[in-house]
PDB file of C-alpha atoms in Angstrom:
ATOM      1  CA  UNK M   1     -52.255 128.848 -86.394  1.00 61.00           C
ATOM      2  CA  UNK M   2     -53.104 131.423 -83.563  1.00 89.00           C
ATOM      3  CA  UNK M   3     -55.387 134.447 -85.440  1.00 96.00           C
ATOM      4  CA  UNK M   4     -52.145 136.946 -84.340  1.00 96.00           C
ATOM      5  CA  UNK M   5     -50.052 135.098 -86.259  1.00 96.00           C
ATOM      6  CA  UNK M   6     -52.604 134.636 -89.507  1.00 97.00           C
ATOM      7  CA  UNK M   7     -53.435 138.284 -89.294  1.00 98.00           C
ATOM      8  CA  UNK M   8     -49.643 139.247 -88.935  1.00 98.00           C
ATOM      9  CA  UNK M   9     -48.911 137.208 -92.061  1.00 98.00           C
ATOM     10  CA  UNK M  10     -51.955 138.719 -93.742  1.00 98.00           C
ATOM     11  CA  UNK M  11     -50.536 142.238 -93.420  1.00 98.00           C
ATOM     12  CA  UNK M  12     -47.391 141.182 -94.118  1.00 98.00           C
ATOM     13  CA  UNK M  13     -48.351 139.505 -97.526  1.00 98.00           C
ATOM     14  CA  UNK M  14     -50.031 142.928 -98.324  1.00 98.00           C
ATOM     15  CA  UNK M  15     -46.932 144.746 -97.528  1.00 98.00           C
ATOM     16  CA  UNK M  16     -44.710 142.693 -99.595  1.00 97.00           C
ATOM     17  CA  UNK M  17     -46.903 143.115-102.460  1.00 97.00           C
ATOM     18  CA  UNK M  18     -47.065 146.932-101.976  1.00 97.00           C
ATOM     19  CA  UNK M  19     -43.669 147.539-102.704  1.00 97.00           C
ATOM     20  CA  UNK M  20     -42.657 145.166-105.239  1.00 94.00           C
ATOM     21  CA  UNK M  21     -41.767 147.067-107.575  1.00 88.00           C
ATOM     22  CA  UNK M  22     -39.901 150.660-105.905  1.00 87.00           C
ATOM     23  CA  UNK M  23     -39.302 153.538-107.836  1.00 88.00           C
ATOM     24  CA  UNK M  24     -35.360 154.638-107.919  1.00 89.00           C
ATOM     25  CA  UNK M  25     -34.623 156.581-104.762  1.00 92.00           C
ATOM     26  CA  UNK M  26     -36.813 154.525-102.485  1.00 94.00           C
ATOM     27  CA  UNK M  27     -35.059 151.279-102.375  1.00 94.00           C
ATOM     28  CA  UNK M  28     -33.515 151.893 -98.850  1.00 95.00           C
ATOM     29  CA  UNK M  29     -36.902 152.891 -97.282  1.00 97.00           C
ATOM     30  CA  UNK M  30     -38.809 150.011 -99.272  1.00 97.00           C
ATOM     31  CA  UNK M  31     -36.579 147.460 -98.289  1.00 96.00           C
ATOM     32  CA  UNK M  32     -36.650 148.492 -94.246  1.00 98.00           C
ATOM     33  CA  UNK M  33     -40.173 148.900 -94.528  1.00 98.00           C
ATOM     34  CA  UNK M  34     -40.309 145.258 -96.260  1.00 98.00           C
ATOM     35  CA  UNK M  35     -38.143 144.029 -93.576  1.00 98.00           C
ATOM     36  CA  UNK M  36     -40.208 145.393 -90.723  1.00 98.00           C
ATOM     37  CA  UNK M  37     -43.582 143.761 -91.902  1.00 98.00           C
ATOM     38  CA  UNK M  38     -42.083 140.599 -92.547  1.00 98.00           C
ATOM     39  CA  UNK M  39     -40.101 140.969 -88.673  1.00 98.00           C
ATOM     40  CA  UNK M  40     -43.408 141.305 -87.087  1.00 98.00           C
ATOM     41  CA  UNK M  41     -45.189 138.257 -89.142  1.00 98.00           C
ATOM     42  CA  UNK M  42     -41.966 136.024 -87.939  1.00 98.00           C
ATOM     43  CA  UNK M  43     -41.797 136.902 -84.825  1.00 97.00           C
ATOM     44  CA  UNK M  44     -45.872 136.314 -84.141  1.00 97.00           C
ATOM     45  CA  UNK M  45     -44.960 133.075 -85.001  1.00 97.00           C
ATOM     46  CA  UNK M  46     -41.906 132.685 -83.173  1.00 96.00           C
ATOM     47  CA  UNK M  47     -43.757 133.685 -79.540  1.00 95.00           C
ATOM     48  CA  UNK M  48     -47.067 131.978 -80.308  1.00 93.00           C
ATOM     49  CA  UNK M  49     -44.753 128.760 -79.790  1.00 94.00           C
ATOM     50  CA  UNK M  50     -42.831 130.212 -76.944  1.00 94.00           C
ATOM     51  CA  UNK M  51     -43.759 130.265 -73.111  1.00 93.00           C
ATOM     52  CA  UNK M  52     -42.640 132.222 -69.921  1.00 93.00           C
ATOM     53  CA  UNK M  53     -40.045 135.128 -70.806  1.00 93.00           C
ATOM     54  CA  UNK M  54     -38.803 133.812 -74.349  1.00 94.00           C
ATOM     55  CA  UNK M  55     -42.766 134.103 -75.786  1.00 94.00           C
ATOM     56  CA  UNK M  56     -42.704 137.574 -74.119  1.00 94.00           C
ATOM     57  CA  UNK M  57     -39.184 138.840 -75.735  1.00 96.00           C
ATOM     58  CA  UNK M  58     -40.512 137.637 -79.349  1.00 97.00           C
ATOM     59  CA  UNK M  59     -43.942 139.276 -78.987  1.00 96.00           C
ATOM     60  CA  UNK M  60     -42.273 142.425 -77.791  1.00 96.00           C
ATOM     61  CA  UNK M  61     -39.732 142.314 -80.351  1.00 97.00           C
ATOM     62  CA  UNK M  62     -43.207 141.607 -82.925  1.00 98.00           C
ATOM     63  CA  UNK M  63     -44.480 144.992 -81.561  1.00 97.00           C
ATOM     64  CA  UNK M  64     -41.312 147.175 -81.958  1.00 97.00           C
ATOM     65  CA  UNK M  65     -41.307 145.654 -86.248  1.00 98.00           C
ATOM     66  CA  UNK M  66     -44.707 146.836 -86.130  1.00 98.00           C
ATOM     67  CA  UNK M  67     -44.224 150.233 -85.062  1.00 98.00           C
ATOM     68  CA  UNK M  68     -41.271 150.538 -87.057  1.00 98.00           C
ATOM     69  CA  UNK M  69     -43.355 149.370 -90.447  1.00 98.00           C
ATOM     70  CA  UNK M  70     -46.033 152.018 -89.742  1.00 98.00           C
ATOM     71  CA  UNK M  71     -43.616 154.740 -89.701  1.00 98.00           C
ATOM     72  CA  UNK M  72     -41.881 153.532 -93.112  1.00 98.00           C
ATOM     73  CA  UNK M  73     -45.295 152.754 -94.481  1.00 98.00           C
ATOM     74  CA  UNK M  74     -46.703 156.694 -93.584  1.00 98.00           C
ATOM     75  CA  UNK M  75     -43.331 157.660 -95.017  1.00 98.00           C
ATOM     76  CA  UNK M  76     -43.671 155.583 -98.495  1.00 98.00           C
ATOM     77  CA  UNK M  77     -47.179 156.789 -98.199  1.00 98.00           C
ATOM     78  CA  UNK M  78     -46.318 160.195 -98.207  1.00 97.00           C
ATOM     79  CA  UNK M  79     -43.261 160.311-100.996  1.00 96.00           C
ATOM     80  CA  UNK M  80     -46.212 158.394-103.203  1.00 95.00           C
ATOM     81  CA  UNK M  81     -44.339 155.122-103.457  1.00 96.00           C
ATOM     82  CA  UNK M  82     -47.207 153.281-101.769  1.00 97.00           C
ATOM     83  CA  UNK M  83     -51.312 154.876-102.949  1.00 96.00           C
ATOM     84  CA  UNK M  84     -52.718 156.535 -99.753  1.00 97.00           C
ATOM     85  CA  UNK M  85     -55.779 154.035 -99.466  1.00 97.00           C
ATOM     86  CA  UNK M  86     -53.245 150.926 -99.645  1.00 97.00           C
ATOM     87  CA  UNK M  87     -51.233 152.186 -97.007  1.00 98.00           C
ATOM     88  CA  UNK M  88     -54.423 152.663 -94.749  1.00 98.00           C
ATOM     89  CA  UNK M  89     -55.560 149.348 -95.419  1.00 98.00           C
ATOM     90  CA  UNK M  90     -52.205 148.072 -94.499  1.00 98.00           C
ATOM     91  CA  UNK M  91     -51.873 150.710 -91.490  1.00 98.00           C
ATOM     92  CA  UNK M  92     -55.372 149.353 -90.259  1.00 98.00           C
ATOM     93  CA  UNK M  93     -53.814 145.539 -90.063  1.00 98.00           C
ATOM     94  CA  UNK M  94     -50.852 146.759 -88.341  1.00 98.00           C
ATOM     95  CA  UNK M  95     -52.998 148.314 -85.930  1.00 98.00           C
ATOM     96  CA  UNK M  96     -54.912 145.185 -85.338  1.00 98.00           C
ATOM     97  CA  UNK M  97     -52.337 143.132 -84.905  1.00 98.00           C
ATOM     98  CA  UNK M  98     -50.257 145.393 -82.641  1.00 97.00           C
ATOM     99  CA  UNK M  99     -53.846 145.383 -80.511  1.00 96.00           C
ATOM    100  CA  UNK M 100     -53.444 141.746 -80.188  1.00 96.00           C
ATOM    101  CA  UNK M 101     -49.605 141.596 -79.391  1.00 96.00           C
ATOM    102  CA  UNK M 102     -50.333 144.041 -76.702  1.00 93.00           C
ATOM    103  CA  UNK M 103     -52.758 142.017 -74.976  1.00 91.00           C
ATOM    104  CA  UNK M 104     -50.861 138.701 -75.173  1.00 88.00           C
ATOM    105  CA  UNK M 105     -48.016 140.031 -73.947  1.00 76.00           C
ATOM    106  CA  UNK M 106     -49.609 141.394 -70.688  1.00 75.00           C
ATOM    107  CA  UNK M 107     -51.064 137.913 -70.169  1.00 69.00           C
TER     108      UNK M 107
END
């Protein structure tokens, strides 16, 4: 397993237990939030197997789930469904691991 694609998991796993359990009127944002992180963990994986254009499109694709989760994650952050120092935590893998998709995809 490439360390992208263990950290990706990693974050995702944290996200996923995050939001388990959403308070009524969050559902929508929980679930696109829980769909993002688990996008960018999939799609790691998908490109780390890939070569030429198709790894690119996947690791790209990886990158666009993890800016989407960040901005769900500040928003459940904010509204309180996710505590402020989880959400860093989680914001601070997301960060790492959209660090490391950048750089593979340049290569």
């Amino acid at each position: 397993m490439f360390k992208v694609e263990e950290k990706a998991t990693n974050v995702a796993g944290l996200a996923l237990l995050a939001t388990q359990k959403p308070p009524r009127g969050h559902a929508d944002l929980v679930d696109q939030f829980r769909r993002a992180a688990t996008s960018v963990a999939l799609n790691t994986a998908e490109g780390c197997q890939r070569v030429g254009a198709d790894r690119k499109h996947f690791l790209r694709v990886a990158l666009g789930s993890a800016r989407e989760a960040s901005v769900a994650l500040r928003l459940l952050a904010l509204v309180g469904v996710v505590p402020v120092a989880q959400a860093a935590a989680i914001e601070a893998g997301l960060d790492e691991v959209r660090a490391m998709l950048y750089g593979l995809g340049r290569r």
